[in-house]
């Protein structure tokens, strides 16, 4: 055999070994909770769009959005997410395009069982894969639409294949080489199965900060219903009202928050500045003083416009009266 062919054969053999090596150390298939489905899930209601060359981003995003009742297609999304110079799409464009459609983009924990939990809840998952190597990447977006625990396969809508069953080790390897990036894309108020309070509120705030306040409000309201024992969703709703110069609405929400969570310093602090906007400086000073007592490191230097730093009071007063907050 000519030496050139031998060397080429060795290179091809080595390439095959490297590709397989990426799949050789996959952990066992995760145990599922007793409440999980029987072992096979397929979200066959997710529409499928076969991708054109380098168009995995628009095709995958169209599947995610249309699975939630929107009406779009890869051609429309191409202008939002496709970068000709890179011959593909980046995560930041994909996320921004989903938010442009008033959707909450929630990043999943970098665990395979988080993907399974979302599928169990009926939520398709957008993932990024690296189909080659760390040093020679081939990035690819796909939509996870199911799994088969008995066969240990992950079911994908990917490239030109609908419901492609990828072996679990191969999926874990390609997903791992893309830093296990995975998100769900849901309407505001419909929470992910694996949602954590502060992470979800950050995802909702991203809607607010990118010019979608009404969608953000619905997301905050959904969080308040999901986690009534947490003060942060109520604070987010009040802050949104404050940002829109709806001082009375903000004050009412913060007064309710102070009554329900009297030891929540951030609520008292924001109540103080909101009452100031309503002209109730005495009540505002009392609220700031309470925040300073509860958390002097963060709020000890808070002051009203033209005033002195708040003097901590002990104990905190009842919710300060302000006629402007009356119905």
Coordinates of C-alpha atoms in Angstrom, one line a residue:
X1 CA 0.0 0.0 0.0
X2 CA 1.4 3.4 -0.9
X3 CA 2.6 5.4 2.1
X4 CA 0.3 8.3 1.3
X5 CA -2.7 6.1 1.4
X6 CA -1.4 4.4 4.6
X7 CA -1.0 7.8 6.3
X8 CA -4.4 8.9 5.1
X9 CA -5.9 5.6 6.4
X10 CA -4.3 6.2 9.8
X11 CA -5.6 9.7 10.0
X12 CA -9.1 8.4 9.1
X13 CA -8.8 5.7 11.7
X14 CA -7.7 8.2 14.3
X15 CA -10.6 10.5 13.4
X16 CA -13.0 7.6 14.0
X17 CA -11.4 6.8 17.4
X18 CA -11.7 10.4 18.5
X19 CA -15.3 10.7 17.5
X20 CA -16.2 7.5 19.4
X21 CA -14.1 8.6 22.3
X22 CA -16.4 11.5 22.8
X23 CA -19.2 9.0 23.5
X24 CA -17.4 6.5 25.6
X25 CA -17.7 7.9 29.0
X26 CA -21.4 8.9 29.1
X27 CA -23.0 8.4 32.5
X28 CA -25.9 6.0 32.9
X29 CA -29.4 7.2 31.8
X30 CA -30.9 9.2 34.7
X31 CA -33.4 7.6 37.0
X32 CA -36.8 9.2 36.6
X33 CA -39.2 10.2 39.4
X34 CA -42.2 8.0 40.0
X35 CA -44.4 10.8 38.5
X36 CA -42.6 10.8 35.2
X37 CA -44.2 9.2 32.1
X38 CA -43.7 5.5 31.3
X39 CA -40.4 5.9 29.6
X40 CA -41.1 7.3 26.2
X41 CA -42.2 10.9 25.4
X42 CA -42.7 12.3 21.9
X43 CA -44.0 15.9 21.4
X44 CA -45.4 15.2 18.0
X45 CA -47.3 18.5 18.0
X46 CA -44.0 20.4 17.5
X47 CA -43.9 21.4 13.8
X48 CA -40.9 20.4 11.7
X49 CA -39.0 22.6 9.3
X50 CA -36.2 20.9 7.4
X51 CA -33.2 23.2 7.4
X52 CA -31.5 24.6 4.3
X53 CA -27.7 24.8 4.3
X54 CA -26.5 26.7 7.4
X55 CA -30.1 27.4 8.4
X56 CA -30.4 25.3 11.5
X57 CA -31.0 28.5 13.6
X58 CA -34.0 29.9 11.8
X59 CA -35.5 26.4 11.4
X60 CA -35.1 25.4 15.0
X61 CA -36.4 28.7 16.3
X62 CA -39.5 28.5 14.0
X63 CA -40.2 25.1 15.6
X64 CA -39.9 26.4 19.1
X65 CA -42.1 29.5 18.5
X66 CA -44.8 27.7 16.5
X67 CA -45.0 25.0 19.1
X68 CA -46.3 27.7 21.4
X69 CA -49.1 28.9 19.0
X70 CA -47.2 31.6 17.0
X71 CA -47.2 31.7 13.3
X72 CA -43.9 32.3 11.7
X73 CA -41.4 30.4 9.5
X74 CA -37.6 30.1 8.9
X75 CA -37.7 32.6 6.0
X76 CA -39.1 35.3 8.3
X77 CA -36.7 34.5 11.1
X78 CA -33.6 34.3 8.9
X79 CA -33.3 38.1 8.9
X80 CA -33.3 38.1 12.7
X81 CA -30.9 35.3 13.5
X82 CA -28.8 34.4 10.4
X83 CA -25.3 35.9 10.2
X84 CA -23.9 35.5 6.6
X85 CA -20.4 36.2 7.7
X86 CA -20.5 33.2 10.1
X87 CA -22.8 31.1 7.9
X88 CA -25.0 30.4 10.9
X89 CA -26.6 31.9 14.0
X90 CA -25.4 32.6 17.5
X91 CA -27.2 32.1 20.8
X92 CA -27.6 35.8 21.4
X93 CA -29.5 36.3 18.2
X94 CA -31.7 33.3 18.8
X95 CA -32.6 34.5 22.3
X96 CA -33.2 38.1 21.1
X97 CA -35.5 36.9 18.3
X98 CA -37.6 34.8 20.7
X99 CA -37.9 37.8 23.0
X100 CA -39.0 39.9 20.1
X101 CA -42.0 37.6 19.9
X102 CA -42.8 38.3 23.6
X103 CA -41.6 34.9 24.7
X104 CA -39.6 34.1 27.9
X105 CA -36.4 32.4 27.1
X106 CA -35.4 30.3 30.2
X107 CA -31.9 28.7 30.3
X108 CA -31.9 25.2 31.7
X109 CA -29.4 23.9 34.2
X110 CA -26.6 22.0 32.5
X111 CA -28.1 18.6 33.4
X112 CA -29.6 16.1 31.1
X113 CA -32.4 15.4 33.6
X114 CA -33.5 19.0 33.3
X115 CA -34.2 18.4 29.6
X116 CA -36.1 15.2 30.5
X117 CA -38.2 17.1 33.0
X118 CA -39.2 19.8 30.5
X119 CA -40.1 17.1 27.9
X120 CA -42.2 15.4 30.6
X121 CA -44.1 18.7 31.0
X122 CA -44.7 19.0 27.3
X123 CA -42.0 21.6 26.6
X124 CA -39.6 21.2 23.6
X125 CA -36.1 22.2 24.3
X126 CA -33.7 24.1 22.0
X127 CA -30.2 22.9 22.3
X128 CA -26.8 23.8 20.8
X129 CA -24.5 21.0 19.8
X130 CA -20.9 20.8 18.6
X131 CA -20.9 18.0 16.0
X132 CA -17.1 17.9 15.7
X133 CA -14.3 18.9 18.1
X134 CA -13.5 21.6 20.6
X135 CA -10.6 22.6 18.4
X136 CA -12.6 22.3 15.2
X137 CA -16.2 23.0 16.1
X138 CA -19.3 22.5 13.9
X139 CA -22.1 24.3 15.8
X140 CA -25.6 23.1 15.3
X141 CA -29.0 24.0 16.8
X142 CA -31.6 21.3 17.2
X143 CA -35.0 20.8 19.0
X144 CA -35.3 18.0 21.5
X145 CA -38.9 16.7 21.1
X146 CA -38.7 13.4 23.1
X147 CA -36.8 10.5 24.5
X148 CA -37.0 6.8 24.8
X149 CA -35.6 5.6 28.1
X150 CA -35.7 1.9 27.1
X151 CA -33.7 2.5 24.0
X152 CA -31.6 5.3 25.6
X153 CA -32.2 7.6 22.7
X154 CA -32.9 11.4 22.5
X155 CA -35.4 12.3 19.8
X156 CA -34.5 15.4 17.8
X157 CA -35.9 17.5 15.1
X158 CA -32.6 18.2 13.4
X159 CA -31.3 19.2 10.0
X160 CA -33.5 17.4 7.5
X161 CA -34.6 14.7 9.9
X162 CA -37.8 14.7 11.9
X163 CA -37.9 12.6 15.1
X164 CA -34.4 11.4 14.7
X165 CA -33.4 9.1 17.5
X166 CA -29.9 10.0 18.5
X167 CA -28.1 7.6 20.9
X168 CA -27.8 9.1 24.4
X169 CA -24.0 8.9 24.5
X170 CA -23.7 10.7 21.2
X171 CA -26.2 13.4 22.3
X172 CA -24.4 13.9 25.6
X173 CA -21.0 14.2 23.8
X174 CA -22.2 16.7 21.2
X175 CA -24.2 18.7 23.7
X176 CA -21.4 18.7 26.2
X177 CA -19.0 20.1 23.6
X178 CA -21.4 23.1 23.3
X179 CA -21.2 23.7 27.1
X180 CA -24.6 22.0 27.6
X181 CA -26.5 25.1 26.4
X182 CA -30.3 24.5 26.4
X183 CA -33.3 26.7 26.7
X184 CA -37.1 26.5 26.7
X185 CA -39.1 29.2 25.0
X186 CA -42.5 29.8 26.6
X187 CA -45.3 32.4 26.7
X188 CA -45.0 34.7 29.7
X189 CA -46.8 33.2 32.7
X190 CA -46.3 29.6 31.6
X191 CA -43.5 28.5 33.7
X192 CA -40.9 25.9 32.9
X193 CA -41.1 22.7 34.9
X194 CA -37.6 23.3 36.2
X195 CA -37.9 27.0 36.9
X196 CA -36.1 28.5 39.9
X197 CA -37.5 31.8 41.2
X198 CA -34.6 34.1 40.7
X199 CA -33.5 32.6 37.5
X200 CA -37.0 32.9 36.1
X201 CA -37.4 36.5 37.2
X202 CA -34.1 37.3 35.5
X203 CA -35.4 35.8 32.3
X204 CA -38.6 37.8 32.7
X205 CA -36.7 41.0 33.4
X206 CA -34.8 40.5 30.2
X207 CA -38.2 41.0 28.5
X208 CA -38.8 44.2 30.4
X209 CA -35.3 45.6 29.6
X210 CA -35.6 44.9 25.9
X211 CA -38.9 46.8 25.5
X212 CA -41.6 44.2 26.3
X213 CA -43.1 45.5 29.6
X214 CA -46.6 43.9 29.1
X215 CA -45.1 40.4 28.5
X216 CA -42.7 41.0 31.4
X217 CA -45.7 41.8 33.6
X218 CA -47.5 38.6 32.7
X219 CA -44.3 36.7 33.5
X220 CA -43.9 38.4 36.9
X221 CA -47.6 37.6 37.7
X222 CA -47.0 34.0 36.8
X223 CA -44.0 33.9 39.1
X224 CA -46.1 35.5 41.9
X225 CA -48.7 32.8 41.5
X226 CA -46.1 30.0 41.4
X227 CA -44.1 31.2 44.4
X228 CA -46.5 33.1 46.8
X229 CA -44.1 32.5 49.6
X230 CA -41.4 34.6 47.8
X231 CA -41.3 38.5 47.9
X232 CA -39.2 38.9 44.7
X233 CA -42.1 38.6 42.2
X234 CA -44.1 41.3 44.0
X235 CA -41.1 43.5 44.0
X236 CA -40.6 43.0 40.3
X237 CA -44.2 43.9 39.6
X238 CA -43.9 47.1 41.7
X239 CA -40.6 48.0 40.1
X240 CA -42.2 47.7 36.7
X241 CA -45.0 50.0 37.7
X242 CA -42.4 52.5 39.1
X243 CA -40.5 52.4 35.8
X244 CA -43.7 53.3 34.0
X245 CA -44.3 56.2 36.4
X246 CA -47.4 54.5 37.8
X247 CA -46.5 55.6 41.3
X248 CA -49.8 54.8 43.0
X249 CA -49.9 51.2 41.6
X250 CA -46.3 50.7 42.6
X251 CA -47.0 52.1 46.2
X252 CA -50.0 49.8 46.6
X253 CA -48.0 46.8 45.6
X254 CA -45.1 47.7 47.9
X255 CA -47.5 48.4 50.8
X256 CA -49.0 44.9 50.3
X257 CA -45.5 43.5 50.1
X258 CA -44.5 45.2 53.4
X259 CA -47.5 43.7 55.1
X260 CA -46.8 40.2 53.8
X261 CA -43.0 40.3 54.2
X262 CA -42.3 42.8 57.0
X263 CA -38.6 41.8 57.1
X264 CA -37.9 42.3 53.4
X265 CA -35.6 45.3 53.3
X266 CA -35.7 45.8 49.5
X267 CA -39.4 46.2 49.7
X268 CA -39.3 48.9 52.4
X269 CA -36.5 50.7 50.5
X270 CA -38.4 50.8 47.2
X271 CA -41.6 51.8 49.1
X272 CA -39.7 54.8 50.5
X273 CA -38.7 56.2 47.2
X274 CA -42.1 55.5 45.7
X275 CA -43.9 57.4 48.5
X276 CA -41.5 60.2 47.9
X277 CA -42.7 60.4 44.3
X278 CA -46.3 60.7 45.7
X279 CA -45.3 63.6 48.0
X280 CA -45.5 61.7 51.3
X281 CA -42.0 62.5 52.6
X282 CA -42.7 61.6 56.2
X283 CA -44.0 58.2 55.3
X284 CA -41.1 57.8 52.8
X285 CA -38.5 58.6 55.5
X286 CA -40.1 56.0 57.8
X287 CA -40.0 53.3 55.1
X288 CA -36.3 54.1 54.3
X289 CA -35.4 54.0 58.0
X290 CA -37.0 50.5 58.2
X291 CA -34.9 49.4 55.3
X292 CA -31.8 50.8 56.9
X293 CA -32.5 48.9 60.1
X294 CA -33.2 45.6 58.3
X295 CA -30.1 45.8 56.0
X296 CA -27.8 48.6 57.0
X297 CA -25.0 47.5 54.7
X298 CA -27.2 47.9 51.6
X299 CA -29.6 50.7 52.7
X300 CA -27.9 52.5 55.5
X301 CA -26.9 55.4 53.3
X302 CA -30.3 55.7 51.4
X303 CA -31.7 59.2 51.5
X304 CA -34.5 61.1 50.0
X305 CA -33.7 63.9 47.5
X306 CA -32.3 66.8 49.5
X307 CA -32.5 64.8 52.7
X308 CA -30.1 63.1 55.2
X309 CA -29.3 59.4 55.3
X310 CA -32.1 57.4 56.8
X311 CA -31.8 56.8 60.6
X312 CA -32.4 53.2 61.4
X313 CA -35.5 52.7 63.6
X314 CA -36.3 49.9 66.0
X315 CA -38.7 48.3 65.5
X316 CA -40.0 49.0 62.0
X317 CA -43.2 51.0 62.0
X318 CA -46.5 49.8 60.7
X319 CA -46.9 50.6 57.0
X320 CA -46.7 54.4 56.7
X321 CA -49.9 56.2 55.9
X322 CA -50.0 58.1 52.6
X323 CA -53.3 59.7 51.4
X324 CA -52.1 59.5 47.8
X325 CA -52.2 55.6 48.0
X326 CA -55.9 55.6 49.0
X327 CA -58.4 54.3 46.4

